[in-house]
Amino acid sequence: MKKIFVFLIFLLAMSITMIGCSSGTTSDENENTGDSSDSSSSDNQGGDGASAGSFTYWYPWGGDSETWDEWRMEKYEEETGVSIDAVYAPPDGGLSNGKLLSAISGGNPPDLVISNDYALAYGLAAQGALEPIDEYLANAGFSEDDVLEGFVPLMKQEDGNTYLFPQDSNVNLLYYNVEMFEEAGLDPDQPPQTIEELDAAAEALTKVEGDEIERLGFIPWLDAGDGSYLWGWVFGANFFDPENNQVTLNQQALIDTYEWMDGYAQKYNPEKIKSFTSGFGGAFSPDHPFFTGKVAMTVNGNWFANALKLYSPDTEYRVAAIPSPEGGRENATTFGTNVFLVPKGAENPQAAIDFALYGSKQDILADNINTWRSISIWKETTDAIEWENDHVYDMVLDVAASSNSGHPALTSIAGQMADELMSLRDSVIYNDNNVADLLQAAEEKMQKEVDEN
C-alpha cells in the first residue's frame, strides 16, 4: 500500500502544475459559482446560501452515519437548489487506498471530501494536493474566532493558508466496570488518575488461574490504545517539531511509553495476551471484551457509550479522563477529527465549502452528536444537543476543552510515522527489544522522509 501511495504522490508531482492551472480559482470561474455576497451569511456557523450549480462529494461512512449524511445532503439541496453528486468512498474518503490521489493526478477530483483520518489529510495538504480554502471560507462568512482553539492548528499549514475544515471530533476516555471495581475493593467514585493508580487497579482487577487468563484489568494496546499516537501524547511526547522541521521520536516520554507497555507484556506474557485477545469482537459486537467481562477497563472513544447501550445495556460503567504519568499530559486526549478538504483541481470549490460550513452547523450535526456524543468545533453551543447532565458527555466536554488535548504529529509524514510507531511498539512488546535504539532508528528514518518531501 505504501509503494502505491508513493507512486501516486510521484504522479501527482508530475501533474500538479498542469492541474493547478485549472483549479477553479480564477475570477471568471468564481463568477460562475455565484456572487460571493449571495453565498455569505451572518450565521457564523455556515451560511444558508450556496454557490450555483452542483458539486461532487466523497464521504467514507456507512450505516447510521451514512443515513444521517444523506439526510444532510437532501436538506441542503432542498434549501439551496444545489445538486450534490455524492460518492461513498471508504475507508477514509479515498485517502489511504490511493483513490483520491489517483483522481487528482488524473485531473478528475471531487470538489469536496470528508475524511475520518485527519493525519493523512494534513499530509496531503503539506504535499500540495489540496486547494487553500481561505477565500471560500471568507466568502461564506466564516470567522476563525468562532472555532475552538484546539482545532485551528489542524486547519493550517506552514504557509499560513487554511486547507482543512473540521466538521466534528471524537475524544478518548477511560471506561471502567463499576461492579468489578467494587468486587476488587476499588472505589468507583475514585477512578485512577495516574499511571501508577491505573497499574494498581489493573492488577487488582486481573484474574489469572494457573496459566489461564480469565480477566485482565487493562490492556494498554486495546481499543483506542492501539492508536499510534495516543499513549505517547498522554505521556508528554510531541513527535515532531514544526518550527525546525525535525522528527523527535527518541525522547524520554516515548521511551517511558513503550517501556510501560512492555511491562504489561512481560508481566502477563505477550503471547498469552495475544491468545487471550484473539477471540475478542470489535466495539460494535456483543463479543467485545468489555461487554463479556474479559477486560475491566479500556480506553475508547465517546461513541463507545452507544455501543454499550446497544450490546451490553446491563453493564454498569463509568468514564474518566485517561490517566497520565508525572510530567505527562493530564486530562488529555488525541482528537479523532473528521475534516473536509478540497482536492487540487476541484471545479467548484466555493460550492463545496458552502456545504461544508452548512453541514458543520450544530443544528445540522445535532442528530449525529445525539447518537455518538461527539463534539462540534464551535465555541457556542445549541439546545439541539441533548446530552445535558449525561456523565459521559460531561467528561467528553471536559476533556475536549483541556489545553492538553490536541492533534499529534501535524506533518506531511504523519501516516508513515503512525505505521512506524505501530511496528516499533510490536517489536518492543513481542520481542522485548531496546526501546531507545528502536526510536533512534525510527527517528532517522522518518527524518529522511521529511527531508525528501
PDB file of C-alpha atoms in Angstrom, residues 240 328 413 418:
ATOM      1  CA  PHE A 240       7.529  16.459  15.618  1.00  0.00           C
ATOM      2  CA  GLY A 328       2.728  13.875  31.112  1.00  0.00           C
ATOM      3  CA  ILE A 413       4.536  12.104   7.022  1.00  0.00           C
ATOM      4  CA  ALA A 418       1.980   6.142  12.577  1.00  0.00           C
TER       5      ALA A 418
END
